Coordinates of C-alpha atoms in Angstrom, one line a residue:
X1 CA 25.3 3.6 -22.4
X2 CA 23.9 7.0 -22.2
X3 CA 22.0 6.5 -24.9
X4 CA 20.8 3.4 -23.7
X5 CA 19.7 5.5 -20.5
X6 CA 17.8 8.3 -22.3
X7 CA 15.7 5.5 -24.5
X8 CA 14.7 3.9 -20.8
X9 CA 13.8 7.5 -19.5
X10 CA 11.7 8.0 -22.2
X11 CA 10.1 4.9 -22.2
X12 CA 9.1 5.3 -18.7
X13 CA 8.1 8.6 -19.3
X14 CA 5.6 7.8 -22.2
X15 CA 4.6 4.8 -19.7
X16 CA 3.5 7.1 -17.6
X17 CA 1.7 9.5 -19.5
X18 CA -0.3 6.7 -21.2
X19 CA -3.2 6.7 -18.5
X20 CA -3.2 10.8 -18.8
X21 CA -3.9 10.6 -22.3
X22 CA -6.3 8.1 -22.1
X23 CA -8.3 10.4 -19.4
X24 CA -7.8 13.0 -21.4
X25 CA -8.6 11.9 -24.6
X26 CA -12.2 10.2 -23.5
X27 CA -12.7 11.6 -20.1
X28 CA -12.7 15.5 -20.6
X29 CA -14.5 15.4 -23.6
X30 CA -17.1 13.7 -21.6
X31 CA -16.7 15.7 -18.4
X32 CA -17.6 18.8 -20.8
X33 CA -20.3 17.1 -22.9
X34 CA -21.9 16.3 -18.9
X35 CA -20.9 19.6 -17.6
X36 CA -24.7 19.8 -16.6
X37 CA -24.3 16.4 -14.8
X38 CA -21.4 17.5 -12.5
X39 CA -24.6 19.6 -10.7
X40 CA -26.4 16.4 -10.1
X41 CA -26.8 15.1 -6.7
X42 CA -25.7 12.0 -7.7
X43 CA -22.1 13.9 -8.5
X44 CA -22.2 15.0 -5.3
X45 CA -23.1 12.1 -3.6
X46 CA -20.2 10.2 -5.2
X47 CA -17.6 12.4 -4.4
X48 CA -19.1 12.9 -0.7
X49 CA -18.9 9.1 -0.1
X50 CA -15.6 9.3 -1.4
X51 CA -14.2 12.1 0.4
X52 CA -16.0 11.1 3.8
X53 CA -14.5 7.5 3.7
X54 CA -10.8 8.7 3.0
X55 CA -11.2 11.2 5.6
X56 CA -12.6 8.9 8.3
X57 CA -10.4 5.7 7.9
X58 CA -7.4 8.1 7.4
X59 CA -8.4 9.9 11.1
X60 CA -9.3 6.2 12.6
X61 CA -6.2 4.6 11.3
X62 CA -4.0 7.1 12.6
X63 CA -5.4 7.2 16.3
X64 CA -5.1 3.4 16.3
X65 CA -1.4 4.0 15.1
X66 CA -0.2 6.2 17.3
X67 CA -1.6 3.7 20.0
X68 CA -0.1 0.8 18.8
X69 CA 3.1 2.2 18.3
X70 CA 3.1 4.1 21.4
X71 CA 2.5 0.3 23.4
X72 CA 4.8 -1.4 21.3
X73 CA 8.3 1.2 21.0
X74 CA 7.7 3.7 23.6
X75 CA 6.4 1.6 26.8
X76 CA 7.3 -1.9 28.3
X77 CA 4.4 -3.9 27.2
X78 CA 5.0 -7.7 27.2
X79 CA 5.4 -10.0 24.2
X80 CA 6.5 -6.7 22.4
X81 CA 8.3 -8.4 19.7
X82 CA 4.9 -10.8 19.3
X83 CA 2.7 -7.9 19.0
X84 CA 5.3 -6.4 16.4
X85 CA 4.8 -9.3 14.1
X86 CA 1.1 -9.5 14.7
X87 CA 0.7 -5.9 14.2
X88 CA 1.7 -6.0 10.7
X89 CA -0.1 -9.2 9.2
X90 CA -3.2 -7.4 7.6
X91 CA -1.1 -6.0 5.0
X92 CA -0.9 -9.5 3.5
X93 CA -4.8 -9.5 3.3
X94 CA -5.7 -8.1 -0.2
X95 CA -8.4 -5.7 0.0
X96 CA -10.7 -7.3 -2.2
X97 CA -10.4 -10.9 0.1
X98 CA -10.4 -8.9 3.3
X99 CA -14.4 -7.5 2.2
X100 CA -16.0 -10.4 1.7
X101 CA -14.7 -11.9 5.0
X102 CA -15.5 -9.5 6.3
X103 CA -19.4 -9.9 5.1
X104 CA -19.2 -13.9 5.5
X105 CA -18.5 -13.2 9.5
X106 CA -20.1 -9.7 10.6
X107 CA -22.6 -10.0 7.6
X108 CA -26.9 -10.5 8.4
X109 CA -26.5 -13.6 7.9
X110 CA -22.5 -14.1 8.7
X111 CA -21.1 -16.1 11.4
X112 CA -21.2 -13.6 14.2
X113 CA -25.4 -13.7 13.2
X114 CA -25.0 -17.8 14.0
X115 CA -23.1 -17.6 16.9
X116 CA -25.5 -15.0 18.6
X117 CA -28.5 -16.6 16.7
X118 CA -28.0 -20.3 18.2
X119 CA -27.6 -18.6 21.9
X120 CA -30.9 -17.4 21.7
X121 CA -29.0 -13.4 21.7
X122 CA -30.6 -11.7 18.4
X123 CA -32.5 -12.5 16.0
X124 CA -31.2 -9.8 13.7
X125 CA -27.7 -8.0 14.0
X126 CA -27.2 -4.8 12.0
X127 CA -26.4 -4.3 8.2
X128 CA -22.8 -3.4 7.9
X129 CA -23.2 -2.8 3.8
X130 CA -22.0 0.6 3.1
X131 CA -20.1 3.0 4.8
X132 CA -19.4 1.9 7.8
X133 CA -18.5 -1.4 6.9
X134 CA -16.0 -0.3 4.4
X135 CA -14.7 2.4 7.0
X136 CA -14.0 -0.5 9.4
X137 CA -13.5 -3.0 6.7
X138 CA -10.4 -0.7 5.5
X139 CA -9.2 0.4 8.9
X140 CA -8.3 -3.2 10.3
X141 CA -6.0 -3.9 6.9
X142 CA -4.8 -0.3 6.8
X143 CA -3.7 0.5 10.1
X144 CA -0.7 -1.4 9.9
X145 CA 0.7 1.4 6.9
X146 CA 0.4 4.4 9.6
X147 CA 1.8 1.9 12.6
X148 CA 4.8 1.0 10.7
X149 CA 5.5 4.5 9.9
X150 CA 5.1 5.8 13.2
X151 CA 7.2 3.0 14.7
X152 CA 10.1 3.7 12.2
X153 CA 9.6 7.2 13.4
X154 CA 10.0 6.9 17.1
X155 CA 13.0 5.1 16.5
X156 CA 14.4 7.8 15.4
X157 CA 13.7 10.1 18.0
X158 CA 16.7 11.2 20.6
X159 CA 15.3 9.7 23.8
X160 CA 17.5 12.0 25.6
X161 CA 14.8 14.8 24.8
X162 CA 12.2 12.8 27.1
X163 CA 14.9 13.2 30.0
X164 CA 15.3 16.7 29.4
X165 CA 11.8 16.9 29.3
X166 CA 10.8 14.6 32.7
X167 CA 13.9 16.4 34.0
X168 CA 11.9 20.1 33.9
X169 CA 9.1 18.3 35.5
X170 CA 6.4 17.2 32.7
X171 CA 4.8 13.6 32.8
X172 CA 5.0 11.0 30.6
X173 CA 1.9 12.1 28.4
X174 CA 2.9 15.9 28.1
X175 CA 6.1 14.5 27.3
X176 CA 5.0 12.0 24.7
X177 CA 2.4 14.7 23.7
X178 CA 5.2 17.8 23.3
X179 CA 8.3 16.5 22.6
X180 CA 7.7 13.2 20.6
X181 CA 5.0 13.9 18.3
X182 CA 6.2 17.2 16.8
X183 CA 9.6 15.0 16.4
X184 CA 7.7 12.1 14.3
X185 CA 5.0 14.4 12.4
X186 CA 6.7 13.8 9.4
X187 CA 6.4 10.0 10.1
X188 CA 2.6 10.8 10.8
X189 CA 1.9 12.7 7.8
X190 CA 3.9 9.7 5.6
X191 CA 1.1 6.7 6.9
X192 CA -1.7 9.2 6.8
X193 CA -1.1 9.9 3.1
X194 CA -0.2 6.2 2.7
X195 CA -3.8 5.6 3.9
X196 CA -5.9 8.3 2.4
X197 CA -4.3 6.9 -1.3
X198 CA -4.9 3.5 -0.3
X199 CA -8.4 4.9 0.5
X200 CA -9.1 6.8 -2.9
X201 CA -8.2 4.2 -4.9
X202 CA -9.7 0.9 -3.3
X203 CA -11.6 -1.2 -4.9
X204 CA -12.0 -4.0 -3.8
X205 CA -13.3 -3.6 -0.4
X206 CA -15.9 -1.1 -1.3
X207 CA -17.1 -3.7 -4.3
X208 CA -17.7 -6.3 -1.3
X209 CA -19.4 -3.8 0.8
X210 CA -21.4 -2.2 -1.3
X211 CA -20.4 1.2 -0.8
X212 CA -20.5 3.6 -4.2
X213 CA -17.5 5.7 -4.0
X214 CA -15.6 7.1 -7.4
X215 CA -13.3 3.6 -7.8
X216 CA -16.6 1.6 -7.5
X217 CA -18.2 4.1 -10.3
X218 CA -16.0 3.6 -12.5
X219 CA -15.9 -0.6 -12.0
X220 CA -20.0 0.2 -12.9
X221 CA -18.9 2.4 -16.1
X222 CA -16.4 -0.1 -17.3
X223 CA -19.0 -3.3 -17.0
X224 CA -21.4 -1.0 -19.1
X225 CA -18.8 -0.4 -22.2
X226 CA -19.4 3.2 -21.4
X227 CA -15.4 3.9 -21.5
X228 CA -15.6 7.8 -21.9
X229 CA -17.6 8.0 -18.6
X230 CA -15.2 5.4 -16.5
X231 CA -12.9 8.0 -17.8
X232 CA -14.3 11.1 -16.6
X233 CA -15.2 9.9 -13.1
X234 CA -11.3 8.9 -12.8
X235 CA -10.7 12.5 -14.1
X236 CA -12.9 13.5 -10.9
X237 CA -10.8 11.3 -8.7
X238 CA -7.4 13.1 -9.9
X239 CA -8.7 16.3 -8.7
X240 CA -9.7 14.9 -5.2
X241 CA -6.2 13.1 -4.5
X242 CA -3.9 16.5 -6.0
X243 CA -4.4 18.0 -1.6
X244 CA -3.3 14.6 -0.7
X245 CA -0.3 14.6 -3.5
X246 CA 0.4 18.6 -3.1
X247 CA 0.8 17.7 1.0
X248 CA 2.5 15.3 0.4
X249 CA 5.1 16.6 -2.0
X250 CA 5.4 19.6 0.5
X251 CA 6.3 17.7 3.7
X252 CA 8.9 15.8 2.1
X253 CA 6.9 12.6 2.8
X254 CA 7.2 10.7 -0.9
X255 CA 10.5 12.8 -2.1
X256 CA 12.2 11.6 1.5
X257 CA 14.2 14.8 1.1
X258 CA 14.3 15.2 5.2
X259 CA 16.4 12.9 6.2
X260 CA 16.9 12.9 9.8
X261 CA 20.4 12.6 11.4
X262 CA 19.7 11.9 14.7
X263 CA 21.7 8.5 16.5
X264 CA 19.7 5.4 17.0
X265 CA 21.2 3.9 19.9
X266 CA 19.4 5.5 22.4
X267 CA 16.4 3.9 20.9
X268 CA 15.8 1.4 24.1
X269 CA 16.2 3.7 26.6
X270 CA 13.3 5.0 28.9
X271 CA 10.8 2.5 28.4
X272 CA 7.5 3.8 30.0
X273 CA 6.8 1.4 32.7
X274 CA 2.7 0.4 32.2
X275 CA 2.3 -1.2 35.7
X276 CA -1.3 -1.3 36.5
X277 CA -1.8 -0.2 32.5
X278 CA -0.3 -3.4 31.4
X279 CA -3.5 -5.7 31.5
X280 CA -5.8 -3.0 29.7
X281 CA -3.7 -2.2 27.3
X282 CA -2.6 -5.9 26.5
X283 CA -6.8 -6.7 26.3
X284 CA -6.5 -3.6 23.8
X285 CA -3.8 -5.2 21.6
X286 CA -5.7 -8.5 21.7
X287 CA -8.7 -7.4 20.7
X288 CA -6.9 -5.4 17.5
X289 CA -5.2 -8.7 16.7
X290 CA -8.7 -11.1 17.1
X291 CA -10.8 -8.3 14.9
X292 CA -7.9 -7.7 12.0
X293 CA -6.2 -10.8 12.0
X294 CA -7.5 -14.0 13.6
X295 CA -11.0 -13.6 12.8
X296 CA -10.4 -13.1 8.9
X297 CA -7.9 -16.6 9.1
X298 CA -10.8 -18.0 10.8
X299 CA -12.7 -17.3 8.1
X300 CA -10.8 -18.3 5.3
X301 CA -10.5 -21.9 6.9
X302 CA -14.3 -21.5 7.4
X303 CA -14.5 -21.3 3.4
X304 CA -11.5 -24.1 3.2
X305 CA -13.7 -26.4 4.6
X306 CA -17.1 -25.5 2.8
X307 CA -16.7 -29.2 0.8
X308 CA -16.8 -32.4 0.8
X309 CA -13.5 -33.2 -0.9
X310 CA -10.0 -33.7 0.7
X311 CA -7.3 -30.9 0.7
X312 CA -5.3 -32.6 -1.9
X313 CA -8.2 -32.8 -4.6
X314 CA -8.6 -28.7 -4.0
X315 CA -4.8 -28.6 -4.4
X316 CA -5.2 -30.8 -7.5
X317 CA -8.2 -29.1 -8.9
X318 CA -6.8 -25.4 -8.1
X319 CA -4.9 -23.9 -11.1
X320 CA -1.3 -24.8 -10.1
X321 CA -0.1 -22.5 -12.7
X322 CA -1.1 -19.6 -10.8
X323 CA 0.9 -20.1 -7.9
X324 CA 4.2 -19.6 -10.8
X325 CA 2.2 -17.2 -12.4
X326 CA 1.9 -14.8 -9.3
X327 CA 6.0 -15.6 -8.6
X328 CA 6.6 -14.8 -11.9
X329 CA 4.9 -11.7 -12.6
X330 CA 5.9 -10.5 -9.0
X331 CA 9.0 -10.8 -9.8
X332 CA 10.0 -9.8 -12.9
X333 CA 7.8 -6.1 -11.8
X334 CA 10.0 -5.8 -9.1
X335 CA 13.1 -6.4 -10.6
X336 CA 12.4 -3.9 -13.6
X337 CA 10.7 -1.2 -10.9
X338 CA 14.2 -1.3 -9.2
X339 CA 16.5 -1.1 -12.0
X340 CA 14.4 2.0 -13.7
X341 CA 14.3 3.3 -10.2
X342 CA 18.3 3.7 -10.1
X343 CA 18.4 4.8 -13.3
X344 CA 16.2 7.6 -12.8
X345 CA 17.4 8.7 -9.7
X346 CA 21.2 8.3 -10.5
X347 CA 20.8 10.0 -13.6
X348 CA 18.3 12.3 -13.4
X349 CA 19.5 14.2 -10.3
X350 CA 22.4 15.2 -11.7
X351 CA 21.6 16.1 -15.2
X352 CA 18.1 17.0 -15.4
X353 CA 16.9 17.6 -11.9
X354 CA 13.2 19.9 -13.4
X355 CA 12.7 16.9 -15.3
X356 CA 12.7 14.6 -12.7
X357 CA 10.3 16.6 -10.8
X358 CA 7.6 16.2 -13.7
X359 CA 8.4 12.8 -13.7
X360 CA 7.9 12.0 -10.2
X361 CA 4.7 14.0 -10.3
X362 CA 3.8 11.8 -13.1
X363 CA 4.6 8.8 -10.7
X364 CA 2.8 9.6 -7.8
X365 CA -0.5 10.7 -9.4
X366 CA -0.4 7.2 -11.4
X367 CA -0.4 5.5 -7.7
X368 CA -3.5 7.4 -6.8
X369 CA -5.6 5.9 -9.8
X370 CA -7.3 2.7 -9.5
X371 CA -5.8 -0.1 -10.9
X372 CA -8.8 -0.1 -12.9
X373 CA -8.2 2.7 -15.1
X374 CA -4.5 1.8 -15.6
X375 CA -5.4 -1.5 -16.8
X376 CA -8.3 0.3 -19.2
X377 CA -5.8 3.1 -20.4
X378 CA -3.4 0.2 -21.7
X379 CA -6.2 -1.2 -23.3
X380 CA -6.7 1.8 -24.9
X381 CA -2.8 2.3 -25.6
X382 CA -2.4 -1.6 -26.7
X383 CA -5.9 -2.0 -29.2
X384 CA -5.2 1.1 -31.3
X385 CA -1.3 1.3 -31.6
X386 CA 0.2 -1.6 -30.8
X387 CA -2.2 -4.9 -31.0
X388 CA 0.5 -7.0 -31.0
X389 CA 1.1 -6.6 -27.7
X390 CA -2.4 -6.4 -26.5
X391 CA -3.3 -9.5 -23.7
X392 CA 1.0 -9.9 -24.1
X393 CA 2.8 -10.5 -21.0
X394 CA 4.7 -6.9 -21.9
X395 CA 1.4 -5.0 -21.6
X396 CA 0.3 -6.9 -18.6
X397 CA 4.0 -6.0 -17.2
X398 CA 3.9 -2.1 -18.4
X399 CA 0.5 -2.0 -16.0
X400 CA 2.1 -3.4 -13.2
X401 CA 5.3 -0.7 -13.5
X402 CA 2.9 2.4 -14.0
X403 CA 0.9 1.2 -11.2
X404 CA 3.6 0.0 -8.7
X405 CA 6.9 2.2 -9.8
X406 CA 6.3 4.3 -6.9
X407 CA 6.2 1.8 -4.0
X408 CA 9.9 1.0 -5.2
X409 CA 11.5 4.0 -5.9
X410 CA 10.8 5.9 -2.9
X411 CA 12.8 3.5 0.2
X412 CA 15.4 3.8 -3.1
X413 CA 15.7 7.7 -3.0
X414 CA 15.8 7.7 0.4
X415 CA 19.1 5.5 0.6
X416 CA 21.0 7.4 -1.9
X417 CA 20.1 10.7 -0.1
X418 CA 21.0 9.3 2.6
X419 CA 25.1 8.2 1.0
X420 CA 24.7 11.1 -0.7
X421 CA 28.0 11.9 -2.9
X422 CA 30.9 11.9 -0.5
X423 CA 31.7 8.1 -1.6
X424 CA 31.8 8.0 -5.0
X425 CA 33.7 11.2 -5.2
X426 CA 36.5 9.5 -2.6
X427 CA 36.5 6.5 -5.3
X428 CA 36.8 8.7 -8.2
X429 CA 39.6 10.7 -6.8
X430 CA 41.2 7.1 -6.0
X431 CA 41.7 6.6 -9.7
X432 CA 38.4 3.8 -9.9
X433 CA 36.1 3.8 -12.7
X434 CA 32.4 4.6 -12.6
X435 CA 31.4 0.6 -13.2
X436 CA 33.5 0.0 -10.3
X437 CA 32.5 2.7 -8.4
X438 CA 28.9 1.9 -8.5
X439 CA 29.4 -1.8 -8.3
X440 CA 31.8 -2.4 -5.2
X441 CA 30.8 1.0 -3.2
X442 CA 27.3 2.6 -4.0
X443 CA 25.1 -0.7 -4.5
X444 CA 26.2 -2.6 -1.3
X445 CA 25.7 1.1 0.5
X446 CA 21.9 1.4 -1.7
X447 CA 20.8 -2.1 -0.5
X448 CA 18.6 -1.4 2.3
X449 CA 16.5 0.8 -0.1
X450 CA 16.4 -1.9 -2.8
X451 CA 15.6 -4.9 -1.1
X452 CA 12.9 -2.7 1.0
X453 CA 11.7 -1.0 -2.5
X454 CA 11.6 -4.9 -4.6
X455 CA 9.6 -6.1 -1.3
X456 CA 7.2 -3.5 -1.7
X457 CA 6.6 -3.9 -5.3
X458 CA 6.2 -8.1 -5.1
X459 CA 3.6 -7.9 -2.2
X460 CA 1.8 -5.3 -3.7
X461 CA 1.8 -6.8 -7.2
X462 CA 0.9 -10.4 -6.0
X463 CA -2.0 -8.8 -4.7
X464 CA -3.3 -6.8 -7.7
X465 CA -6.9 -7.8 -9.1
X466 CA -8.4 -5.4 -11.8
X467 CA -5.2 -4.5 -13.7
X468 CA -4.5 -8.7 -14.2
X469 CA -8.2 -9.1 -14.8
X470 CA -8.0 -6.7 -17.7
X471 CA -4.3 -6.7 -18.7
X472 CA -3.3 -10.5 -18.5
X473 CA -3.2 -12.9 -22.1
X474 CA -6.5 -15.6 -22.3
X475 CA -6.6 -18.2 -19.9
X476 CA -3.9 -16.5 -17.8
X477 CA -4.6 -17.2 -13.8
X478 CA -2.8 -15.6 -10.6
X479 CA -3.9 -16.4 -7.5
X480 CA -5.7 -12.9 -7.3
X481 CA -7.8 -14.4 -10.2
X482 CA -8.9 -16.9 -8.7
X483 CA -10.2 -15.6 -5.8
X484 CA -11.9 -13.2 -8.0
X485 CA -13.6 -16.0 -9.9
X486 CA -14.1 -18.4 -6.9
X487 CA -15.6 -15.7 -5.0
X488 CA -18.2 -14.6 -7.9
X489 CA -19.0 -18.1 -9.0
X490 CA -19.6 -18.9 -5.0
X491 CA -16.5 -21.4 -5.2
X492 CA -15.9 -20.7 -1.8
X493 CA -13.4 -23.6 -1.0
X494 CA -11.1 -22.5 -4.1
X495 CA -11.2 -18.8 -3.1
X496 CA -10.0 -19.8 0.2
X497 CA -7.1 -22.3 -0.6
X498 CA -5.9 -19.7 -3.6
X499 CA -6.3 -16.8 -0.5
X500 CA -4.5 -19.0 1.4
X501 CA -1.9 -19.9 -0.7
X502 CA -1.3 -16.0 -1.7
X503 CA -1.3 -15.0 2.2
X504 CA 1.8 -17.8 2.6
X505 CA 3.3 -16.5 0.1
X506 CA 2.9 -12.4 0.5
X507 CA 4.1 -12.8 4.0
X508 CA 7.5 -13.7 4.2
X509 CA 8.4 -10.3 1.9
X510 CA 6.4 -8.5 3.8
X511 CA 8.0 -9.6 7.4
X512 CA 11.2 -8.8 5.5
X513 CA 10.0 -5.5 4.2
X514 CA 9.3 -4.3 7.6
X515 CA 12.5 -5.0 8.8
X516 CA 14.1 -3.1 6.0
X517 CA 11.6 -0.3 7.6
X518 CA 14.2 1.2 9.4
X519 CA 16.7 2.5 6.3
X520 CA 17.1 5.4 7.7
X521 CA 18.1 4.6 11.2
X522 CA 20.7 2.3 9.9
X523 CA 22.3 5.0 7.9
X524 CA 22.3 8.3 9.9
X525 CA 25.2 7.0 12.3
X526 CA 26.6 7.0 8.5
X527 CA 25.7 10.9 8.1
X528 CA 28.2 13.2 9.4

């Protein structure tokens, strides 16, 4: 068995390092062949856009999710646990869908323009391409990430500190602004970093929009054979997310080695009583919800209906097979993410703790790239050392687990810091074996952290575009796919239904998911 575990180490660790020497084998010689080019305004233009846009929807997401979380876990707002489920339902909205509704409505000539148009309002409204559409394009689906994180946060947080606090004669605000925030800064930092990644490696939305960031650049390289440059610019876009990774790694936001310890029974106390607050910020909260959520369903219906045929012949005439394909490949990632997950962090810890460092480094830079330049690196990998595999379900899978590993293994981590050793060293010393050990006692305690780390992995790979696009065998379709191609080819109706169809099935792991959110409060009454 432990040799069975080194050859799986191995393998993931040569998985990972596949997309590093790919950069490295076409991308610095052509960084250093353009040296001269990196001086260029167009260099800095590129990594201006980019840094500017992670920057600004990483500040406006987390203003908007410390509000939302402050009105839906800290005061008494009404409909609380409606707004909860609300709140969350952008996440389901791949990026790549959520840009061009957001063009078909808000667009120069999108619906908004005919609403205002046919009441005589304007004649023109302005052109959202560009940055500010994709900064409020990716703010409505990425607010959720720093909302959730907060939430989780705050129920974490020993109410009795706000008594002490109102006790010694502070409001409500210095309270909140005092003692609550510096409690949940970790929780802060954690969406923030969620977002700016989210940010630096989006495609999709900044395709739609027009907006040329590095991601984009590299999409424009890849279209234009011109491999060694796509590989270059993603060399570029390493260096810009290593302050987001090195912050990370030093607040203990991805490694979860904080692990707080505070009881969460207190959690419902001291609800901040809005009274005259309560209708502005409910109108708040329903304008959120119509801008990020009912206005893009709107708009997928909108392109439902742009045809003349019944909903049963788009059924019909919509690949069927990639409704089992998504399932499928969904699936089986999350299942494999998972397994490789407890291997590594069983294993690893205790015998080779330096080395998993380097591999969890390795991890986490391979969730800043694109999906993009995975998908091209495996290309690479597949075409000149093993094309028997190339367009394979095994390559397309080995994309998906480079890509997505990390959205798994860290709610994983965090439940086995959290039961830490105590348990199986009780078992051991009652005579039980290590099977039975870790069958009957540590995998019934590590199940919060691996249904919340499978969930993660199945929405986000039912989402992915480029590295299917690329990766997938001939004539292979996922939903994705086909909104890709239904989109480009202006198939508008099949775009919808397959958007439709993916939303449906996306959200019931994802309402799951967040209500695995709170691992940690249901193990530190555990933590002595």
């Amino acid at each position: 068995m432990s040799k069975l575990i080194k050859l799986i180490v191995c393998l993931l660790i040569t998985l990972f390092c596949i997309p590093f020497i790919y950069l490295f084998t076409y991308g610095l010689l052509d960084f250093i062949n353009s040296f001269s080019n990196i001086l260029s305004v167009a260099y800095f233009k590129l990594i201006f856009n980019t840094v500017i846009l992670v920057i600004s929807v990483t500040i406006s997401t987390l203003f908007l999710g410390l509000f939302l979380s402050w009105a839906t876990e800290i005061c008494d707002i009404k409909f609380t646990k409606i707004w909860r489920i609300l709140l969350i339902i952008p996440l389901v909205i791949p990026s790549y869908f959520a840009g061009y509704l957001f063009i078909l409505f808000y667009g120069p000539k999108g619906k908004l323009f005919d609403v205002f148009n046919s009441l005589g309002i304007v004649e023109q409204i302005p052109d959202l391409y560009g940055f500010i559409g994709s900064w409020l394009c990716l703010t409505l689906i990425c607010y959720p990430y720093v909302y959730i994180n907060i939430s989780t946060g705050l129920k974490l947080v020993d109410r009795r500190l706000e008594d002490a606090s109102r006790v010694l004669g502070q409001n409500h605000f210095k309270t909140f602004y005092k003692i609550i925030l510096p409690n949940i800064k970790s929780s802060i930092f954690a969406g923030s970093i969620l977002v700016a990644l989210y940010t630096l490696s989006d495609f999709g939305a900044v395709q739609a929009l027009q907006y040329q960031t590095f991601t984009l650049a590299i999409y424009t390289k890849y279209r234009s054979f011109d491999l060694e440059g796509a590989a270059s610019y993603a060399l570029i876009l390493i260096l810009l997310s290593m302050p987001i990774i090195y912050y990370a790694v030093n607040m203990s936001i991805l490694n979860s080695h904080k692990i707080s310890q505070r009881p969460s029974e207190v959690v419902t106390k001291n609800l901040y009583k809005l009274n005259k607050f309560q209708l502005p910020v409910q109108f708040i909260l329903i304008t959120i919800s119509i801008f990020s959520v009912f206005i893009p369903f709107i708009m997928i219906f909108e392109l439902i209906s742009r045809t003349n045929i019944s909903l049963i012949e788009m059924i019909q005439n919509m690949k069927i097979d990639a409704i089992y394909n998504t399932f499928i490949g969904s699936f089986v990632n999350s299942v494999l993410c998972v397994v490789f997950a407890l291997i590594i962090i069983t294993t690893l810890t205790k015998n080779n703790y330096k080395l998993r460092i380097i591999f969890e480094n390795l991890m986490y830079f391979g969730y800043t790239l694109p999906g993009l330049v995975i998908a091209l690196s495996f290309v690479y990998f597949s075409v000149n050392y093993f094309f028997s595999i190339y367009q394979t379900w095994i390559i397309l899978i080995s994309g998906y687990v480079v890509l997505f590993f990390s959205s798994g293994y860290s709610p994983i981590r965090t439940s086995v810091e959290l039961v830490g050793e105590r348990y199986s060293i009780a078992s051991k010393s009652l005579g039980k074996s290590p099977f039975v050990t870790s069958y009957k006692i540590l995998l019934p305690l590590y199940r919060p952290g691996i249904i919340k780390g499978f969930l993660n992995v199945f929405i986000l790979t039912a989402k992915e575009l480029p590295v299917t696009l690329v990766l997938a065998p001939l004539n292979f379709h996922t939903l994705s796919t086909i909104i890709w191609d239904g989109l480009e080819e202006a198939n508008f109706s099949s775009a919808g239904l397959a958007g439709l169809f993916l939303i449906i099935i996306i959200s019931i792991p994802t309402y799951l998911s967040i209500h695995t959110e709170n691992i940690k409060v249901k193990f530190s009454s555990r933590k002595k």
